[in-house]
Amino acid sequence: MIEAEHATRVVDAHLRIIASGSGGNLSILTLHRLGLPPRHVCIDLGIGPRTLARRLDEHAPDVRFEDIAAVLVTHPDGDHLRSTWRRTLDATEWPVYAAPSHHAALAAMAAPPRLLRPLADGGREITILPGVITATTALAPHDDHGSTAIRLRVRTTRGDLRIGWATDVGRPTEELRSLLSDCEILGVESNYDAALQAASPRPPFLKARITGGHGHLSNVQALDLVRSLATRTTPDRVVLLHLSRECNDPDLVRDLWGAHDATLARRMHVAEQDRPIGPFDLFDRRPVEAAVGDEGGF
Ligand SMILES: [Zn+2]
C-alpha cells in the first residue's frame, strides 16, 4: 500500500486560502491520486483548530483532518502558528515542517518537538510526501527569526507542478527571486499600500519595522516581484496574501495590477482574512481569462 502510494502520481490539485492576514494565515493544498484518499498539505496554522473546522464545514467539507498529511510553517509568529494547536497536533501526529532555526520557537508555541521536521537542507529539496511532493526553501529577512519562502514541486501525471510561496518576506532578495522562478502558481504577500502606511496613525517605529526591509512587502514590491518572475514564465495564478486591514485595500491592489499588467491582473486573486477563497484548480492551465471577476469563491 505504501509503495503504491509513492508510485502514484497526482491527477488533480487544488489550492484554498482559508485565512490570510495578520489575524491568522492558513492555506491548504489538496492532492488527488487515483484510487487513494486525497492528501492535504497545510501552509501555516495561523487560525485555531476550531476556527479551521468551522470554515471547512462551511466552505470545504471534503477536507477532513484525517487526510492532512503534513503542515509547513513559514515562521514562528502567532499569525502563522496559533498556540491553540498544541493538543490537536499532539493527537493528529501531523509532521510539522519548518526551518531548523525556527524549531525551538515553534516548540515553545505549539508544535510538539517530536513532530518537527526540517524544511531546509542547504538549498536541497526536502521530501514532504515521497514521490509526490518536495520542497526547496530560502530564508527571507523578517523580524528576528526570518521567514521561510517555499517552492513546492508536485509530481503529477502532466509533469511537475511548481508552487512558490512567499509571505512575511521583508524584501524581494535575489535568493527569493531565484527560488520562485518558473512557478506555475505563486502565493506572494502584498501587505500594504505605501501611502496608506505613511498616513496611518501607527507609531513611527512600527512603520519602520514593516517597511524597512525586515517586515513585509508593499503592493508595489509584490507586483514588481511577480512581474520580474513573469518575464521567464507567466504564472497561471497569483494569489496575493496577508493584506493589511489598516494599511491596504483590495480595490487599490486590483487597480494597481490592472494599470500595470492586464495579463497578470486577470490571473491574480486577493486572499481574505475572514473568508476562504478557492478552491483553485491548479491543473487549469488557462485560468480566469474566461472568467474575469470570478474570485474563485464559493
Ligand atoms: Zn504574518
Tab-separated table of C-alpha atoms and ligand atoms in Angstrom:
chain	number	residue	atom	x	y	z
A	1	MET	CA	0.000	0.000	0.000
A	2	ILE	CA	2.733	2.411	0.950
A	3	GLU	CA	4.719	1.656	-2.199
A	4	ALA	CA	1.580	2.078	-4.307
A	5	GLU	CA	1.030	5.467	-2.683
A	6	HIS	CA	4.538	6.552	-3.502
A	7	ALA	CA	4.372	5.414	-7.110
A	8	THR	CA	1.046	7.096	-7.861
A	9	ARG	CA	1.161	10.497	-9.471
A	10	VAL	CA	-1.155	13.367	-8.701
A	11	VAL	CA	-4.084	13.640	-11.142
A	12	ASP	CA	-5.699	16.737	-9.698
A	13	ALA	CA	-4.579	19.525	-7.356
A	14	HIS	CA	-6.418	22.361	-5.665
A	15	LEU	CA	-5.422	25.300	-3.516
A	16	ARG	CA	-7.565	27.067	-0.953
A	17	ILE	CA	-6.606	30.097	1.090
A	18	ILE	CA	-8.629	29.561	4.254
A	19	ALA	CA	-7.409	32.711	6.028
A	20	SER	CA	-4.820	35.355	5.231
A	21	GLY	CA	-3.684	38.432	7.137
A	22	SER	CA	-2.282	39.487	10.486
A	23	GLY	CA	-5.320	37.840	12.145
A	24	GLY	CA	-4.089	34.413	11.001
A	25	ASN	CA	-2.838	32.574	7.932
A	26	LEU	CA	-3.746	29.113	6.730
A	27	SER	CA	-3.799	27.641	3.231
A	28	ILE	CA	-4.485	24.101	2.075
A	29	LEU	CA	-3.040	22.336	-0.956
A	30	THR	CA	-5.070	19.253	-1.888
A	31	LEU	CA	-3.562	16.482	-3.985
A	32	HIS	CA	-5.659	13.748	-5.600
A	33	ARG	CA	-4.330	10.431	-6.835
A	34	LEU	CA	-6.368	7.696	-8.476
A	35	GLY	CA	-7.678	5.114	-6.054
A	36	LEU	CA	-6.240	6.844	-2.989
A	37	PRO	CA	-7.735	9.230	-0.455
A	38	PRO	CA	-6.867	12.912	-1.028
A	39	ARG	CA	-3.840	14.276	0.771
A	40	HIS	CA	-3.849	17.817	2.113
A	41	VAL	CA	-0.785	19.893	2.936
A	42	CYS	CA	-1.373	22.938	5.158
A	43	ILE	CA	0.793	26.004	4.821
A	44	ASP	CA	0.757	27.709	8.236
A	45	LEU	CA	-1.719	27.075	11.056
A	46	GLY	CA	-2.422	30.677	11.968
A	47	ILE	CA	-6.098	30.181	12.804
A	48	GLY	CA	-7.036	27.794	15.592
A	49	PRO	CA	-8.364	24.245	15.106
A	50	ARG	CA	-11.942	25.173	15.961
A	51	THR	CA	-11.994	28.090	13.543
A	52	LEU	CA	-10.468	25.892	10.862
A	53	ALA	CA	-13.020	23.120	11.485
A	54	ARG	CA	-15.846	25.635	11.235
A	55	ARG	CA	-14.540	27.118	7.976
A	56	LEU	CA	-14.034	23.680	6.468
A	57	ASP	CA	-17.544	22.620	7.494
A	58	GLU	CA	-18.940	25.687	5.825
A	59	HIS	CA	-16.763	26.008	2.738
A	60	ALA	CA	-14.759	22.837	2.162
A	61	PRO	CA	-16.486	19.801	3.667
A	62	ASP	CA	-14.329	17.498	1.523
A	63	VAL	CA	-11.263	18.481	3.561
A	64	ARG	CA	-11.075	16.209	6.580
A	65	PHE	CA	-8.471	16.477	9.323
A	66	GLU	CA	-7.623	12.781	8.907
A	67	ASP	CA	-6.481	13.397	5.314
A	68	ILE	CA	-3.993	16.121	6.267
A	69	ALA	CA	-0.581	14.659	5.527
A	70	ALA	CA	1.748	17.457	6.591
A	71	VAL	CA	1.974	21.013	7.834
A	72	LEU	CA	4.529	23.579	6.666
A	73	VAL	CA	5.113	26.569	8.935
A	74	THR	CA	6.783	29.608	7.391
A	75	HIS	CA	7.947	31.198	10.642
A	76	PRO	CA	7.272	31.321	14.377
A	77	ASP	CA	4.735	34.143	14.667
A	78	GLY	CA	1.309	33.722	16.242
A	79	ASP	CA	-0.475	34.547	12.989
A	80	HIS	CA	1.298	31.563	11.356
A	81	LEU	CA	1.132	29.028	14.197
A	82	ARG	CA	-1.568	29.631	16.762
A	83	SER	CA	-0.839	28.360	20.255
A	84	THR	CA	-4.255	26.646	20.434
A	85	TRP	CA	-2.970	23.897	18.102
A	86	ARG	CA	-0.856	22.106	20.705
A	87	ARG	CA	-3.382	19.494	21.815
A	88	THR	CA	-4.703	18.845	18.330
A	89	LEU	CA	-1.207	18.457	16.879
A	90	ASP	CA	-0.351	16.076	19.680
A	91	ALA	CA	-3.369	13.943	18.774
A	92	THR	CA	-3.045	14.042	14.969
A	93	GLU	CA	0.681	13.308	14.637
A	94	TRP	CA	0.925	15.522	11.536
A	95	PRO	CA	4.582	16.157	10.715
A	96	VAL	CA	5.330	19.870	11.082
A	97	TYR	CA	7.960	21.068	8.609
A	98	ALA	CA	9.806	24.280	9.438
A	99	ALA	CA	13.265	25.798	9.124
A	100	PRO	CA	15.517	24.167	11.750
A	101	SER	CA	16.310	27.627	13.150
A	102	HIS	CA	12.583	28.016	13.915
A	103	HIS	CA	12.095	24.686	15.706
A	104	ALA	CA	12.765	25.852	19.262
A	105	ALA	CA	10.399	28.811	18.957
A	106	LEU	CA	7.682	26.685	17.314
A	107	ALA	CA	8.025	24.051	20.044
A	108	ALA	CA	7.536	26.752	22.656
A	109	MET	CA	4.446	27.985	20.796
A	110	ALA	CA	2.501	24.825	19.904
A	111	ALA	CA	4.428	22.200	17.953
A	112	PRO	CA	5.321	19.024	19.856
A	113	PRO	CA	9.099	18.629	19.273
A	114	ARG	CA	8.756	15.013	18.110
A	115	LEU	CA	6.633	16.195	15.153
A	116	LEU	CA	9.078	18.841	13.932
A	117	ARG	CA	10.871	18.089	10.661
A	118	PRO	CA	13.473	20.250	8.867
A	119	LEU	CA	12.144	22.360	5.994
A	120	ALA	CA	15.588	23.401	4.812
A	121	ASP	CA	18.635	21.458	3.815
A	122	GLY	CA	21.204	23.864	2.438
A	123	GLY	CA	19.146	24.560	-0.683
A	124	ARG	CA	18.441	20.871	-1.372
A	125	GLU	CA	14.939	19.506	-1.829
A	126	ILE	CA	13.138	18.127	1.207
A	127	THR	CA	10.665	15.311	0.659
A	128	ILE	CA	7.251	16.061	2.129
A	129	LEU	CA	5.385	13.075	0.669
A	130	PRO	CA	7.715	10.569	-1.013
A	131	GLY	CA	7.250	10.521	-4.766
A	132	VAL	CA	4.516	13.154	-4.556
A	133	ILE	CA	5.721	16.490	-3.229
A	134	THR	CA	9.046	18.070	-2.339
A	135	ALA	CA	10.037	21.493	-1.026
A	136	THR	CA	13.004	23.795	-1.519
A	137	THR	CA	13.290	26.877	0.651
A	138	ALA	CA	15.067	30.161	1.222
A	139	LEU	CA	15.105	32.048	4.490
A	140	ALA	CA	13.917	35.596	3.840
A	141	PRO	CA	14.520	38.573	6.135
A	142	HIS	CA	11.648	39.094	8.572
A	143	ASP	CA	11.880	40.392	12.134
A	144	ASP	CA	14.144	38.330	14.416
A	145	HIS	CA	13.750	34.834	13.002
A	146	GLY	CA	13.286	35.364	9.265
A	147	SER	CA	10.529	33.710	7.258
A	148	THR	CA	10.757	30.629	5.067
A	149	ALA	CA	9.900	31.134	1.403
A	150	ILE	CA	8.928	27.814	-0.135
A	151	ARG	CA	8.988	26.269	-3.576
A	152	LEU	CA	6.879	23.118	-3.796
A	153	ARG	CA	7.265	20.610	-6.612
A	154	VAL	CA	4.319	18.288	-7.113
A	155	ARG	CA	4.809	15.210	-9.301
A	156	THR	CA	1.723	14.962	-11.481
A	157	THR	CA	0.554	12.960	-14.473
A	158	ARG	CA	1.254	16.092	-16.569
A	159	GLY	CA	4.760	16.635	-15.282
A	160	ASP	CA	5.910	18.761	-12.388
A	161	LEU	CA	3.690	21.470	-10.940
A	162	ARG	CA	5.657	24.202	-9.158
A	163	ILE	CA	4.137	26.353	-6.455
A	164	GLY	CA	6.017	29.309	-4.967
A	165	TRP	CA	5.085	30.730	-1.566
A	166	ALA	CA	6.447	33.910	-0.032
A	167	THR	CA	4.823	35.595	2.925
A	168	ASP	CA	6.296	37.963	5.521
A	169	VAL	CA	9.448	38.181	3.433
A	170	GLY	CA	10.808	41.647	4.225
A	171	ARG	CA	12.093	42.472	0.766
A	172	PRO	CA	12.488	40.708	-2.575
A	173	THR	CA	16.018	39.325	-2.379
A	174	GLU	CA	17.860	37.693	-5.290
A	175	GLU	CA	17.630	34.375	-3.447
A	176	LEU	CA	13.865	34.781	-3.275
A	177	ARG	CA	13.617	35.605	-6.971
A	178	SER	CA	15.614	32.570	-7.951
A	179	LEU	CA	13.618	30.296	-5.616
A	180	LEU	CA	10.315	31.479	-7.095
A	181	SER	CA	11.320	31.479	-10.753
A	182	ASP	CA	9.375	29.265	-13.178
A	183	CYS	CA	6.471	28.591	-10.813
A	184	GLU	CA	3.036	27.975	-12.324
A	185	ILE	CA	1.354	29.068	-9.095
A	186	LEU	CA	2.520	31.901	-6.841
A	187	GLY	CA	1.358	32.941	-3.377
A	188	VAL	CA	3.018	36.268	-2.541
A	189	GLU	CA	2.277	38.697	0.233
A	190	SER	CA	1.093	42.183	-0.706
A	191	ASN	CA	0.889	43.651	2.756
A	192	TYR	CA	0.481	47.397	2.485
A	193	ASP	CA	-0.063	50.400	0.305
A	194	ALA	CA	2.844	52.780	0.959
A	195	ALA	CA	0.660	55.920	1.107
A	196	LEU	CA	-1.864	54.346	3.478
A	197	GLN	CA	1.007	53.079	5.643
A	198	ALA	CA	2.598	56.539	5.795
A	199	ALA	CA	-0.737	58.206	6.616
A	200	SER	CA	-1.754	55.631	9.235
A	201	PRO	CA	-1.748	56.504	12.937
A	202	ARG	CA	0.794	53.743	13.583
A	203	PRO	CA	3.846	54.784	15.629
A	204	PRO	CA	6.980	55.540	13.586
A	205	PHE	CA	8.910	52.544	14.978
A	206	LEU	CA	6.192	50.185	13.740
A	207	LYS	CA	6.079	51.777	10.289
A	208	ALA	CA	9.863	51.479	10.117
A	209	ARG	CA	9.723	47.814	11.153
A	210	ILE	CA	7.161	46.957	8.484
A	211	THR	CA	8.650	48.934	5.607
A	212	GLY	CA	12.373	48.717	6.432
A	213	GLY	CA	13.262	45.504	4.594
A	214	HIS	CA	12.714	43.144	7.530
A	215	GLY	CA	8.938	43.393	7.689
A	216	HIS	CA	6.561	42.999	4.792
A	217	LEU	CA	6.267	43.572	1.049
A	218	SER	CA	4.291	46.564	-0.156
A	219	ASN	CA	1.814	46.276	-3.022
A	220	VAL	CA	4.361	47.746	-5.425
A	221	GLN	CA	7.110	45.391	-4.251
A	222	ALA	CA	4.795	42.387	-4.676
A	223	LEU	CA	3.794	43.488	-8.183
A	224	ASP	CA	7.430	44.161	-9.152
A	225	LEU	CA	8.478	40.772	-7.802
A	226	VAL	CA	5.784	38.899	-9.717
A	227	ARG	CA	6.408	40.888	-12.907
A	228	SER	CA	10.121	40.140	-12.744
A	229	LEU	CA	9.345	36.439	-12.291
A	230	ALA	CA	6.829	36.538	-15.137
A	231	THR	CA	9.455	37.625	-17.663
A	232	ARG	CA	10.538	33.973	-17.815
A	233	THR	CA	7.320	32.057	-17.091
A	234	THR	CA	3.960	33.744	-16.785
A	235	PRO	CA	2.346	32.143	-13.757
A	236	ASP	CA	-1.098	30.597	-14.255
A	237	ARG	CA	-2.286	32.068	-10.994
A	238	VAL	CA	-1.049	34.546	-8.440
A	239	VAL	CA	-2.635	34.749	-5.012
A	240	LEU	CA	-1.850	37.881	-3.030
A	241	LEU	CA	-1.561	37.156	0.673
A	242	HIS	CA	-1.512	38.923	4.028
A	243	LEU	CA	-3.140	42.247	3.088
A	244	SER	CA	-3.163	44.682	5.993
A	245	ARG	CA	-6.660	45.697	7.046
A	246	GLU	CA	-5.443	49.075	8.234
A	247	CYS	CA	-2.988	49.982	5.502
A	248	ASN	CA	-4.343	48.292	2.391
A	249	ASP	CA	-7.418	47.974	0.231
A	250	PRO	CA	-8.102	45.119	-2.217
A	251	ASP	CA	-9.504	47.588	-4.772
A	252	LEU	CA	-6.279	49.610	-4.699
A	253	VAL	CA	-4.342	46.402	-5.316
A	254	ARG	CA	-6.568	45.402	-8.232
A	255	ASP	CA	-6.286	48.891	-9.748
A	256	LEU	CA	-2.505	48.805	-9.404
A	257	TRP	CA	-2.213	45.438	-11.132
A	258	GLY	CA	-4.772	46.368	-13.798
A	259	ALA	CA	-2.868	49.560	-14.605
A	260	HIS	CA	0.493	47.802	-14.996
A	261	ASP	CA	-0.137	44.324	-16.329
A	262	ALA	CA	-3.505	43.252	-17.695
A	263	THR	CA	-2.443	39.631	-18.181
A	264	LEU	CA	-1.198	39.177	-14.640
A	265	ALA	CA	-4.153	41.143	-13.263
A	266	ARG	CA	-6.528	38.580	-14.778
A	267	ARG	CA	-4.598	35.769	-13.126
A	268	MET	CA	-4.450	37.427	-9.718
A	269	HIS	CA	-6.650	36.780	-6.698
A	270	VAL	CA	-6.703	38.626	-3.399
A	271	ALA	CA	-6.840	36.432	-0.295
A	272	GLU	CA	-9.076	37.435	2.588
A	273	GLN	CA	-8.862	37.292	6.351
A	274	ASP	CA	-12.378	36.164	7.184
A	275	ARG	CA	-13.477	34.193	4.148
A	276	PRO	CA	-11.744	31.364	2.316
A	277	ILE	CA	-11.001	31.763	-1.384
A	278	GLY	CA	-10.690	28.846	-3.791
A	279	PRO	CA	-10.575	26.020	-4.474
A	280	PHE	CA	-8.339	26.925	-7.394
A	281	ASP	CA	-7.855	24.135	-9.902
A	282	LEU	CA	-4.087	24.027	-10.313
A	283	PHE	CA	-4.334	21.866	-13.434
A	284	ASP	CA	-6.264	24.559	-15.253
A	285	ARG	CA	-3.501	25.978	-17.441
A	286	ARG	CA	-5.587	28.776	-18.959
A	287	PRO	CA	-7.306	30.179	-15.885
A	288	VAL	CA	-9.611	33.126	-15.419
A	289	GLU	CA	-9.235	34.581	-18.921
A	290	ALA	CA	-12.772	33.377	-19.482
A	291	ALA	CA	-13.947	34.300	-16.012
A	292	VAL	CA	-12.825	37.826	-15.228
A	293	GLY	CA	-14.188	38.960	-11.893
A	294	ASP	CA	-14.531	35.426	-10.618
A	295	GLU	CA	-12.616	35.272	-7.371
A	296	GLY	CA	-12.892	31.516	-7.345
A	297	GLY	CA	-15.105	31.929	-4.295
A	298	PHE	CA	-17.691	29.542	-3.028
B	1	ZN	ZN	2.330	37.235	9.384
